[in-house]
GROMACS .gro file of C-alpha atoms in nm:
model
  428
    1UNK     CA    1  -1.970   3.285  -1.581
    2UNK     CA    2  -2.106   3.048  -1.293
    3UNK     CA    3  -1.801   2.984  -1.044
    4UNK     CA    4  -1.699   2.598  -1.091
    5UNK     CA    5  -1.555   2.387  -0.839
    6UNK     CA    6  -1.399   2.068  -0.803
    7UNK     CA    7  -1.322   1.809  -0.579
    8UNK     CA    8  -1.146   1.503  -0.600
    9UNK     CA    9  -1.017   1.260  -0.388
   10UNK     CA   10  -0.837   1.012  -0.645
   11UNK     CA   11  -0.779   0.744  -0.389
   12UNK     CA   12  -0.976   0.718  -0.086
   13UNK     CA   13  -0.687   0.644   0.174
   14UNK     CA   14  -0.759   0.405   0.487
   15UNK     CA   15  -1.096   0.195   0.357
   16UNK     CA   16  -1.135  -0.172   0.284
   17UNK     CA   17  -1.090  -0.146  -0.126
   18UNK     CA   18  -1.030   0.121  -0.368
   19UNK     CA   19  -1.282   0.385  -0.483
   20UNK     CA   20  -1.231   0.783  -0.550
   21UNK     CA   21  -1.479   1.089  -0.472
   22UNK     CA   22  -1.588   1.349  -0.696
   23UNK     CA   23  -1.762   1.660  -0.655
   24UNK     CA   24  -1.833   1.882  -0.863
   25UNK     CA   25  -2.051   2.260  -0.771
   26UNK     CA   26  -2.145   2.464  -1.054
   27UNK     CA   27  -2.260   2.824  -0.938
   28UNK     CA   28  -2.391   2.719  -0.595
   29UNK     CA   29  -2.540   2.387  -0.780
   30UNK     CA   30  -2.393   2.041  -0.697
   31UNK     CA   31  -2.364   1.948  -1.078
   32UNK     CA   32  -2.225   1.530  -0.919
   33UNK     CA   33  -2.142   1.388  -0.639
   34UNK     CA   34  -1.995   1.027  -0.707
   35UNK     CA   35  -1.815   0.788  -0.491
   36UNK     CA   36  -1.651   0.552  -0.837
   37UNK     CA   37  -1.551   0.212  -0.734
   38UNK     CA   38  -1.279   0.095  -0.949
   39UNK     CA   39  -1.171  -0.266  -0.775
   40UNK     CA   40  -1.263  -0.456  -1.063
   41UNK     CA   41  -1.592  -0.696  -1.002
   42UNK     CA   42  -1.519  -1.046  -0.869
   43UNK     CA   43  -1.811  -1.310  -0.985
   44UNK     CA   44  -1.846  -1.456  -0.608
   45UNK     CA   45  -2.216  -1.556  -0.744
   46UNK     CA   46  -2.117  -1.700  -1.051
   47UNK     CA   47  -1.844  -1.898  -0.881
   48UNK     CA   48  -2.127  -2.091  -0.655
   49UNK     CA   49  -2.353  -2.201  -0.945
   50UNK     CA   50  -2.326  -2.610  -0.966
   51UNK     CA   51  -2.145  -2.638  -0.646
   52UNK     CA   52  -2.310  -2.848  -0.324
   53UNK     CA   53  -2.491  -2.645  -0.131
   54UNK     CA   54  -2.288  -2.757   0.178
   55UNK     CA   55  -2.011  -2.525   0.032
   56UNK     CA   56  -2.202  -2.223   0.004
   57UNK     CA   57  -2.049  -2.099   0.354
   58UNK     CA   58  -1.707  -2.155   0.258
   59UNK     CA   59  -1.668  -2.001  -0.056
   60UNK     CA   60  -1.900  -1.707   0.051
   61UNK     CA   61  -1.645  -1.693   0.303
   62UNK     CA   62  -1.381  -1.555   0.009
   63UNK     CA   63  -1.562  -1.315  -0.040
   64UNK     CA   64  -1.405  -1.056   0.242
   65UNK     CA   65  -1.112  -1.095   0.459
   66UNK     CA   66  -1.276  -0.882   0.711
   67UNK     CA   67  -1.600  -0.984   0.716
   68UNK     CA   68  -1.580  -1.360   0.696
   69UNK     CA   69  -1.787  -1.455   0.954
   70UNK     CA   70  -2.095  -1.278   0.898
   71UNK     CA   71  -2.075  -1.427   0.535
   72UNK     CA   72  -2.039  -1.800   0.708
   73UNK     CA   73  -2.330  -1.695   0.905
   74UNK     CA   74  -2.574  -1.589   0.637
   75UNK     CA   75  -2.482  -1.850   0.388
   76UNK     CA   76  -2.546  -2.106   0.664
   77UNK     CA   77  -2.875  -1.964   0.740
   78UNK     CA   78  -3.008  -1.917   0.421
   79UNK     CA   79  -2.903  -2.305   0.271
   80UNK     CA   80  -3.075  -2.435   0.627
   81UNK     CA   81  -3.358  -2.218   0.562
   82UNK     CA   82  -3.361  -2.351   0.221
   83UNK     CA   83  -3.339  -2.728   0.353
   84UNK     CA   84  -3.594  -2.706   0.607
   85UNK     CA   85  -3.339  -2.713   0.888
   86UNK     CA   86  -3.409  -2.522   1.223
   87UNK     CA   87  -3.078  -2.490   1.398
   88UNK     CA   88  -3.075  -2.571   1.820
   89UNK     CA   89  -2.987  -2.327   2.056
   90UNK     CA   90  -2.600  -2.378   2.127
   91UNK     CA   91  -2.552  -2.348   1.768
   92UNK     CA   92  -2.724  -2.015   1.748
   93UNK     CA   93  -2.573  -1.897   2.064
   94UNK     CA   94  -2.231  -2.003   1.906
   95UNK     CA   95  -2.218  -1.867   1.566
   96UNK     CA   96  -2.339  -1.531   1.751
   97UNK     CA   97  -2.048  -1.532   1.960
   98UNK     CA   98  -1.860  -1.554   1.662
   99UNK     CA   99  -2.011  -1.286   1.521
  100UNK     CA  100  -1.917  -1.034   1.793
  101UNK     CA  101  -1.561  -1.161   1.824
  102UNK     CA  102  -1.596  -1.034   1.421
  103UNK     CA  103  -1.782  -0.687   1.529
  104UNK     CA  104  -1.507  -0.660   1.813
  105UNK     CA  105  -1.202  -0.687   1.539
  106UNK     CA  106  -1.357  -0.497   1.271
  107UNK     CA  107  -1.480  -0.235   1.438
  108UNK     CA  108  -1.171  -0.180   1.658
  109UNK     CA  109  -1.014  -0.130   1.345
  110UNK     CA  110  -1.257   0.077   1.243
  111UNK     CA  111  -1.287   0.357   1.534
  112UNK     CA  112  -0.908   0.328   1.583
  113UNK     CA  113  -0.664   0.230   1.362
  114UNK     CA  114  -0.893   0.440   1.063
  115UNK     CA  115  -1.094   0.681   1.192
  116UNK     CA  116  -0.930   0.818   1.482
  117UNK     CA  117  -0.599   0.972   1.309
  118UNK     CA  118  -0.825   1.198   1.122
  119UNK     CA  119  -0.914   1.359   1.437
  120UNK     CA  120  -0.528   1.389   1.539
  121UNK     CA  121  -0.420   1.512   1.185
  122UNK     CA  122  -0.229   1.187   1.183
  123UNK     CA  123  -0.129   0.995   0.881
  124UNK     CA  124  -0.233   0.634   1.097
  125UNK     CA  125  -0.198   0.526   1.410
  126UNK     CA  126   0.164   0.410   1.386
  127UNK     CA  127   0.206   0.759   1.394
  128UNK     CA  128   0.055   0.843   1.738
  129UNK     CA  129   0.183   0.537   1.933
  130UNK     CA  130   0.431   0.812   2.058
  131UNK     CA  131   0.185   1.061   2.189
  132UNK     CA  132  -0.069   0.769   2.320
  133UNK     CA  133   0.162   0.463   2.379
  134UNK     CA  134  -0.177   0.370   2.592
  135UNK     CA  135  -0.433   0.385   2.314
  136UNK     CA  136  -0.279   0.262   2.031
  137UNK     CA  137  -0.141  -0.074   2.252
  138UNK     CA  138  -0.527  -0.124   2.349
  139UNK     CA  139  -0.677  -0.040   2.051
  140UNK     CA  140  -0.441  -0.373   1.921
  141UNK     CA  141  -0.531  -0.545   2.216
  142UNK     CA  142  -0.911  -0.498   2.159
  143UNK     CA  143  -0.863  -0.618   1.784
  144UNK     CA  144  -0.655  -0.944   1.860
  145UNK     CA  145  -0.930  -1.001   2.150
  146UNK     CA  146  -1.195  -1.071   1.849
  147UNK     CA  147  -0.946  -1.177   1.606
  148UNK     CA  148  -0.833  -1.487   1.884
  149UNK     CA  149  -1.197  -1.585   2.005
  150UNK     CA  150  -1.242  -1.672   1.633
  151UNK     CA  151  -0.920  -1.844   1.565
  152UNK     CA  152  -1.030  -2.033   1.963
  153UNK     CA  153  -1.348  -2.121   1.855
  154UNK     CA  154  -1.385  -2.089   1.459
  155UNK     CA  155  -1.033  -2.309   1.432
  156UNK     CA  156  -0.878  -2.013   1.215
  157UNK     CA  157  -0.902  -1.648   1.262
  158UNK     CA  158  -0.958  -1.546   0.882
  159UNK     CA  159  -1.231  -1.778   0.751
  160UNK     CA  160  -1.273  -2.001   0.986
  161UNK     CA  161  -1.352  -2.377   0.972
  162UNK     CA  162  -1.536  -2.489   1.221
  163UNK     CA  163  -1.910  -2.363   1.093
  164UNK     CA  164  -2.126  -2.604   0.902
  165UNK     CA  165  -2.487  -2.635   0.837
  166UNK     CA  166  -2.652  -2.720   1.107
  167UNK     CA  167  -2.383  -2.739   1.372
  168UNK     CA  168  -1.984  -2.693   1.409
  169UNK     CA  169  -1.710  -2.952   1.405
  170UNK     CA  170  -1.563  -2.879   1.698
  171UNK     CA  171  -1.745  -2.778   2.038
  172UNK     CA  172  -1.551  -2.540   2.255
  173UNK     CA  173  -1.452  -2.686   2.578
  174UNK     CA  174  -1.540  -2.501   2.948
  175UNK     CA  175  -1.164  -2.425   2.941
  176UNK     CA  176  -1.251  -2.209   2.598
  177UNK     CA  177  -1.591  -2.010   2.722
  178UNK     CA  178  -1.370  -1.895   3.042
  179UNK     CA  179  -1.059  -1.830   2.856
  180UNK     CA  180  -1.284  -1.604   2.628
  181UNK     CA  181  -1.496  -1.463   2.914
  182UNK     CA  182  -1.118  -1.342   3.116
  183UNK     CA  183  -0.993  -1.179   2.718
  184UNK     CA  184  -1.327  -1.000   2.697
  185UNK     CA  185  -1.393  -0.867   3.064
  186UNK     CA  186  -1.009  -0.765   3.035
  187UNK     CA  187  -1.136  -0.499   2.772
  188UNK     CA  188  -1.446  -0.389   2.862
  189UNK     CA  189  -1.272  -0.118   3.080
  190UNK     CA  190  -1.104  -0.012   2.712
  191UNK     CA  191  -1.450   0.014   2.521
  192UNK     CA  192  -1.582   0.180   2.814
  193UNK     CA  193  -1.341   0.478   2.805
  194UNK     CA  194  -1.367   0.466   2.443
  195UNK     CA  195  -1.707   0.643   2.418
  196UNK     CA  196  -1.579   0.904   2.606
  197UNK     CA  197  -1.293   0.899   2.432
  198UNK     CA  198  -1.478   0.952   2.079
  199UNK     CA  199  -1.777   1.160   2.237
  200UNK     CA  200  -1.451   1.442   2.304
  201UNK     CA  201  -1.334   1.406   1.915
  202UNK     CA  202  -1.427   1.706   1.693
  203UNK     CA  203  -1.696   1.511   1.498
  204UNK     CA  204  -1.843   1.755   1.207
  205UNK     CA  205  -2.161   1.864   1.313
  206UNK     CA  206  -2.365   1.755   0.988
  207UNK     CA  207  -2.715   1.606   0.941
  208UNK     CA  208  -2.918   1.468   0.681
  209UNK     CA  209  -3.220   1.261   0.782
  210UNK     CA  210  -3.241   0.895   0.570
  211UNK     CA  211  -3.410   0.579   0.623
  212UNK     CA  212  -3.200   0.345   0.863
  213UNK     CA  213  -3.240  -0.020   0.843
  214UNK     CA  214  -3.144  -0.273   1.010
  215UNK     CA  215  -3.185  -0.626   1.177
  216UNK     CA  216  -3.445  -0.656   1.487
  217UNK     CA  217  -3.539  -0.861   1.705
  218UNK     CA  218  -3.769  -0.823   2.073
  219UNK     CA  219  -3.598  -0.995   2.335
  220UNK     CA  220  -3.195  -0.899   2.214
  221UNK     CA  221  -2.954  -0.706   1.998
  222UNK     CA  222  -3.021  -0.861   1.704
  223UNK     CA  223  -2.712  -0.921   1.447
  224UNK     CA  224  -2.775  -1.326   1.313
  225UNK     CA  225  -3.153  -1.350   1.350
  226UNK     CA  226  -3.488  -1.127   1.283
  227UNK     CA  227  -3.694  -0.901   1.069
  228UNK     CA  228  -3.515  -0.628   0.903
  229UNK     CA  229  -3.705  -0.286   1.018
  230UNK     CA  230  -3.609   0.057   0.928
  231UNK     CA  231  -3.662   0.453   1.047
  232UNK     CA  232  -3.957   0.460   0.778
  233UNK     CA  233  -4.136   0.205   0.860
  234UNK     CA  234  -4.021  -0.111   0.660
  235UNK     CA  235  -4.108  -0.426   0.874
  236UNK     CA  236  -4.047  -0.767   0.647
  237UNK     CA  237  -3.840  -1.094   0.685
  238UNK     CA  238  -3.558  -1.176   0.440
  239UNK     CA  239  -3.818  -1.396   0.227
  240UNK     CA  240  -3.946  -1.069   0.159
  241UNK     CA  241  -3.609  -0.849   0.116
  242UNK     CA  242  -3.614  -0.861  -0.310
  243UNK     CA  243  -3.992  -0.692  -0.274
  244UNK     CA  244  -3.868  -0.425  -0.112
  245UNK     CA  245  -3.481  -0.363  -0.200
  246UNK     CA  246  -3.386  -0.319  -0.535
  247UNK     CA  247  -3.011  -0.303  -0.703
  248UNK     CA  248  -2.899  -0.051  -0.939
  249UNK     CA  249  -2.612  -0.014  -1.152
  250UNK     CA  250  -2.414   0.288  -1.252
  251UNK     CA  251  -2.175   0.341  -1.496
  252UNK     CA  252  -1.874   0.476  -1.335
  253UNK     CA  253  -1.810   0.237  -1.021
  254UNK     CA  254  -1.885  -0.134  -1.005
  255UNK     CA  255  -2.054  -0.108  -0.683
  256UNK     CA  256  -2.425  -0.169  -0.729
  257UNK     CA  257  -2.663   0.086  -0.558
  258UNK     CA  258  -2.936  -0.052  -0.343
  259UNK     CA  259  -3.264   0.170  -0.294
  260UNK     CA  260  -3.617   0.110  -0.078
  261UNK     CA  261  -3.855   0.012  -0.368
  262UNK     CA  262  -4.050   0.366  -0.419
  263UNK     CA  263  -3.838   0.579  -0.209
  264UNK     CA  264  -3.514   0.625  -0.207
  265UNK     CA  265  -3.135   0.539  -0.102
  266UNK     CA  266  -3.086   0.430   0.367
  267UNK     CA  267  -2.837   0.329   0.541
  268UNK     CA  268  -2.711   0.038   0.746
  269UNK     CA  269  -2.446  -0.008   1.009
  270UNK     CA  270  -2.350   0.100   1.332
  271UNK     CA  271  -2.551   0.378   1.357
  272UNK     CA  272  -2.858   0.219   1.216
  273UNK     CA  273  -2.855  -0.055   1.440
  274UNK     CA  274  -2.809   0.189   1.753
  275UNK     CA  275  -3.022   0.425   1.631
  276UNK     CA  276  -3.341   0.077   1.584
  277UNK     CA  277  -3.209  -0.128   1.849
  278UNK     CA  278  -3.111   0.133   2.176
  279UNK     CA  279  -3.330  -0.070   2.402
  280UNK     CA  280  -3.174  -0.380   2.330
  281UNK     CA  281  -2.807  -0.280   2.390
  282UNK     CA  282  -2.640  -0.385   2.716
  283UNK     CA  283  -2.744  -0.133   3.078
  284UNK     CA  284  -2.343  -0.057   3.021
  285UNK     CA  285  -2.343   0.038   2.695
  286UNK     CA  286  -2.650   0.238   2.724
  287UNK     CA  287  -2.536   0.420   3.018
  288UNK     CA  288  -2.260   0.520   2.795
  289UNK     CA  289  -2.448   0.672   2.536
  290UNK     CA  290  -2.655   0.832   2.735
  291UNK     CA  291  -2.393   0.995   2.936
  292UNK     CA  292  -2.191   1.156   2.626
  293UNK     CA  293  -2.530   1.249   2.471
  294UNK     CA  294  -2.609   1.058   2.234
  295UNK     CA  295  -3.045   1.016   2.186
  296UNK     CA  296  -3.164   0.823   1.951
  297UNK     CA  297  -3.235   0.871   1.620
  298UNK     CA  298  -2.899   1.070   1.536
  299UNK     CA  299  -2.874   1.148   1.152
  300UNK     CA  300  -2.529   1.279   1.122
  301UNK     CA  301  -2.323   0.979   0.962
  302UNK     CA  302  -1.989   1.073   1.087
  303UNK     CA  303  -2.141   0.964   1.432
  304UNK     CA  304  -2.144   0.622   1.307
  305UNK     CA  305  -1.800   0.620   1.492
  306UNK     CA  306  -1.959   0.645   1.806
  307UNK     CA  307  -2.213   0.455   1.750
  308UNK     CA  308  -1.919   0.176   1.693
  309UNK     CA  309  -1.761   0.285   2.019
  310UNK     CA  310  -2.098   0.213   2.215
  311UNK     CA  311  -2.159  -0.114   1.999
  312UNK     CA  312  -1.781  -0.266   2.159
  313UNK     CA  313  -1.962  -0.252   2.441
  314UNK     CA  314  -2.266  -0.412   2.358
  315UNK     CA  315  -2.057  -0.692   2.212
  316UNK     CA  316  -1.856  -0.755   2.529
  317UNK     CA  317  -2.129  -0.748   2.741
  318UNK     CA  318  -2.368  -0.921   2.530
  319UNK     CA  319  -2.113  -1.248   2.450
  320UNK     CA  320  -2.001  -1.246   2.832
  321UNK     CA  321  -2.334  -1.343   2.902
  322UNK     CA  322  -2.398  -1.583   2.556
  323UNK     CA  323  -2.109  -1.774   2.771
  324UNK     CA  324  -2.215  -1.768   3.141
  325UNK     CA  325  -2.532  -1.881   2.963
  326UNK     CA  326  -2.468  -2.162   2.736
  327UNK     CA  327  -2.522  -2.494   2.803
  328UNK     CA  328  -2.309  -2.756   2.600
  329UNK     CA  329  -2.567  -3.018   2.519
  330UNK     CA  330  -2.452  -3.106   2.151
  331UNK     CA  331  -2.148  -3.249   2.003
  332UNK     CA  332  -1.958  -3.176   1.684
  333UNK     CA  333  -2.175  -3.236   1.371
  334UNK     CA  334  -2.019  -3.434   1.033
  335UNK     CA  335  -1.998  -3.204   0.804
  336UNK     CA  336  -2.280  -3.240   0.470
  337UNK     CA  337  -2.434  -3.504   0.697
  338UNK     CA  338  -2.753  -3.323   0.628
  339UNK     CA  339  -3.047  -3.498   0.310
  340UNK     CA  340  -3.047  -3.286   0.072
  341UNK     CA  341  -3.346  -3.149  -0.123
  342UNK     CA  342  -3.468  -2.872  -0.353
  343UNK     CA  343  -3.533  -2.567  -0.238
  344UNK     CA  344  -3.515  -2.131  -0.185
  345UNK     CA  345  -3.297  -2.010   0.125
  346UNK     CA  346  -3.288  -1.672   0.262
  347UNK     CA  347  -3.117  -1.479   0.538
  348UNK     CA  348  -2.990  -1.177   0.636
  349UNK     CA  349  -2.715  -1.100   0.920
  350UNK     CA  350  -2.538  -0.774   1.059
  351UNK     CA  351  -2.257  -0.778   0.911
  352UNK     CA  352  -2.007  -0.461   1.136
  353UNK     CA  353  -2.079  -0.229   0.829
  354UNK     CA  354  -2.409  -0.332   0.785
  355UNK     CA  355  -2.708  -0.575   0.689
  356UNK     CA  356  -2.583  -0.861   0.450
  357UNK     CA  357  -2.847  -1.077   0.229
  358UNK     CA  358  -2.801  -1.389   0.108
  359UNK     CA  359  -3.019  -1.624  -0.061
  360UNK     CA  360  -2.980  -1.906  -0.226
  361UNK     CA  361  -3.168  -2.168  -0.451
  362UNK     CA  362  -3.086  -2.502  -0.514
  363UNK     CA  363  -3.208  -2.843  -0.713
  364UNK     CA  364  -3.281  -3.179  -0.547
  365UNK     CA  365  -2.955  -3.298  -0.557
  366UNK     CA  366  -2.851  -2.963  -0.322
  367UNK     CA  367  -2.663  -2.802  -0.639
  368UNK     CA  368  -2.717  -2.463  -0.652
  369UNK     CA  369  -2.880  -2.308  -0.924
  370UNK     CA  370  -2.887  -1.915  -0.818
  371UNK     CA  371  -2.703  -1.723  -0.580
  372UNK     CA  372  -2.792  -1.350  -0.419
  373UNK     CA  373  -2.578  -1.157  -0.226
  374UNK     CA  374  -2.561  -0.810  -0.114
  375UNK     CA  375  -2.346  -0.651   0.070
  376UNK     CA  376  -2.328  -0.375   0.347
  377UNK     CA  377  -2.088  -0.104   0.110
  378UNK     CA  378  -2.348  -0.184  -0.199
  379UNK     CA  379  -2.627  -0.104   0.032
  380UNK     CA  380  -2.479   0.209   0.170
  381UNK     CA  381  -2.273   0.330  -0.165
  382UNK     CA  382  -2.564   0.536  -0.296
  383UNK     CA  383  -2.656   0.690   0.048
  384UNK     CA  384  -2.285   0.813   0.094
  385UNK     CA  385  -2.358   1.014  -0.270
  386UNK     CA  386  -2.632   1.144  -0.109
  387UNK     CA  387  -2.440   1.271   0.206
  388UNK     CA  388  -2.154   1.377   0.018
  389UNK     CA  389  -2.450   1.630  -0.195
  390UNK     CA  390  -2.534   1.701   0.095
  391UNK     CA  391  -2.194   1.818   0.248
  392UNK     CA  392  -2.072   1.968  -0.085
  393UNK     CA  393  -2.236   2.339  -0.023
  394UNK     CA  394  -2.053   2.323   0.344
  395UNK     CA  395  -1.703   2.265   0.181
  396UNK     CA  396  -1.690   2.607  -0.014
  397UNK     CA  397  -1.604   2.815   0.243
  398UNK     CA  398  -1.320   2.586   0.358
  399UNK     CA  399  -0.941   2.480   0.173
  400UNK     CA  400  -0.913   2.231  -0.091
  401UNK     CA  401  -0.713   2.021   0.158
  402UNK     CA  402  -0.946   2.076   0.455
  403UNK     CA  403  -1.241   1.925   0.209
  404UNK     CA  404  -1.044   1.657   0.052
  405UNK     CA  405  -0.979   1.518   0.422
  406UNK     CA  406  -1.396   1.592   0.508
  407UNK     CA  407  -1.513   1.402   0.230
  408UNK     CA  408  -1.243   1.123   0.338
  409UNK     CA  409  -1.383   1.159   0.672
  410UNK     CA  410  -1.709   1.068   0.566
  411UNK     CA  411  -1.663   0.797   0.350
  412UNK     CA  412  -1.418   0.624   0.657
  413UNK     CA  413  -1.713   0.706   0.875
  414UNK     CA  414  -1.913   0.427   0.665
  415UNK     CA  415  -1.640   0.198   0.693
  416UNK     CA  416  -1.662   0.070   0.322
  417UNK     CA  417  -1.552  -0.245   0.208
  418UNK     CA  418  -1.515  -0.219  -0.103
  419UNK     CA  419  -1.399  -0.554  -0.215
  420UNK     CA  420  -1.745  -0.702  -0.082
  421UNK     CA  421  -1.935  -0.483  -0.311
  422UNK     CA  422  -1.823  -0.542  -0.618
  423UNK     CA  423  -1.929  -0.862  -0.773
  424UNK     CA  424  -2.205  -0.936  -1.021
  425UNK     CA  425  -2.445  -1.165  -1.128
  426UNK     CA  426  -2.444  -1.172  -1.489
  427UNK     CA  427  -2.164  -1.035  -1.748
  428UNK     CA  428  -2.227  -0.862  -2.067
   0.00000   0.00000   0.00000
């Protein structure tokens, strides 16, 4: 009789959401390998049929208490792309400083407060503010740092108010840029030891080469703006996303499962984006990754911590100099004060897990008629399956407990959030 085994993590612990694992190896054979979503689906799409366009960004907004910004950012985009309206300059330089203060909170959440206990055999970090008073009071620090540039300049720190199309309602004063510019140069000394820092963890030497995609652009890290590029060769603009990316659904999680059209699942994220985009990250932060090793591509998806680690950098460094460079020409917009008209809007924006699409389209009144939205988790949720096939003839040889915490390991090193994914378009 073939030799069965089974593994089963019944609630991922210390993710964004709630999903299990399973694994199951038949004789050798990996018979499954499922990551089953069970946060029931939330209708964000259906919600935004026959409301004004204008209100896209807030209630898109809803839609994660993590990622809020990045949703603003894409929804804004994609109804102004829809409307014919080309944004200036100090709004784009804006809603991208927003975007990092997002990247800075999420992903110092990420590395620290979820990741790094694995490494410690610690339950969270509560539990090592004992051993490292040091790291676990900077690792808050770093977090509040993005979570108070949004609450400074977004007018709240969890779905902010301040973003509109074409503008913001309020226009941070000089007294704002330099308060911001003194928070973030106060941790850059942090994120800098943090690469060395996670370079030393025992990451699980594991590879699996996939298509990475993400956001690009020539002259700078690209996380609002560009054409979405990937390890295989995909080069298109977000008009063109729904030629090339396709959604399927399973029927054991209510995640959908995103796949290149003709090839297979990829994934997005950290690593993607460092992996694409190395010679557009700040000298500092490439120093840093260059110094601990890390050479571009890396396929091993627990690295994605580092590649977070390197990206706090980037993030400091790159919205230090968004505000020694901006120039405050333009004052607060009204908000809807835009004409409205009929149309199709697109965008896509790094959100920290990951590429997020939007798209929109709406009638001549500016209702909307069709919403699109897909997330980071429901782009990566089928390429985790195929890492955790991948990983399932290593755990064999190894306890039930030591590959419970490995296959918890890898789903954390994705990030997930799980209560982006799961929302659909039609019922039934």
């Amino acid at each position: 009789m073939s030799q069965v085994r089974e593994i089963r993590v019944d609630y991922v612990a210390r993710i964004e959401g709630q999903a299990e694992v399973l694994i199951k190896v038949v004789g050798g054979r990996v018979e499954e390998a499922k990551l089953a979503v069970f946060e029931p689906p939330r209708f964000f799409e259906s919600f935004m049929i026959g409301r004004r366009c204008g209100e896209a960004h807030e209630i898109a907004s809803r839609i994660c208490g993590i990622c809020h910004v990045p949703h603003q950012v894409a929804a804004l985009e994609a109804v102004e792309d829809g409307l014919g309206i080309e944004v200036d300059d100090q709004t784009r330089a804006l809603r991208k400083l927003l975007n990092y203060a997002n990247h800075i909170s999420s992903h110092a959440l990420s590395v620290y407060f979820l990741s790094v206990p694995d490494y410690f055999g610690k339950p969270d970090i509560i539990s090592m503010a004992s051993e490292h008073p040091d790291l676990v009071r900077n690792a808050i620090r770093l977090k509040k740092v993005g979570d108070d540039i949004t609450e400074r300049f977004g007018g709240r720190a969890i779905h902010p108010v301040t973003l509109v199309v074409n503008g913001f309602t309020r226009i941070p004063t000089k007294a704002d840029l330099e308060w911001a510019k003194m928070e973030l140069l106060a941790m850059k000394g942090f994120a800098m030891e943090g690469v060395d820092f996670v370079a030393d963890l025992d990451i699980p030497d594991f590879e699996r080469r996939c298509e990475h995609i993400a956001l690009s652009q020539e002259d700078q890290y690209a996380i609002n703006e560009g054409r979405l590029i990937s390890t295989e060769g995909l080069d298109i603009s977000p008009r063109e996303y729904r030629a090339h990316i396709e959604e399927t659904h399973t029927d054991y999680s209510w995640t959908k499962r995103s796949i290149v059209r003709g090839r297979d699942s990829f994934l997005v994220g950290p690593l993607a984006r460092v992996n694409l985009n190395f010679d557009k990250l700040s000298d500092d932060a490439k120093e840093a990754a260059k110094r601990v090793g890390f050479k571009p591509p890396v396929f091993n998806p627990f690295m994605a911590v580092l590649a977070r680690a390197i990206e706090l950098i980037n993030a400091i460094d790159d919205s230090v100099s968004i505000i020694e460079n901006l120039r405050i020409e333009k004052g607060p917009v009204i908000e809807e004060s835009f004409e409205v008209k009929a149309g199709d809007g697109f965008a896509i924006v790094e959100a920290p897990r990951g590429i997020l699409y939007h798209s929109y389209s709406f009638d001549s009144k500016g209702m909307i008629k069709k919403a699109d939205v897909v997330t980071p988790t429901a782009h990566n949720s089928r390429n985790i399956e195929r890492d955790l096939e991948a990983l399932a003839p290593e755990l064999r040889e190894i306890s039930p407990e030591e590959a419970i915490l490995k296959c918890e390991m890898l789903v954390r090193a994705y990030d997930p959030c799980i209560s982006c994914s799961v929302h659909l378009v039609e019922v039934g």
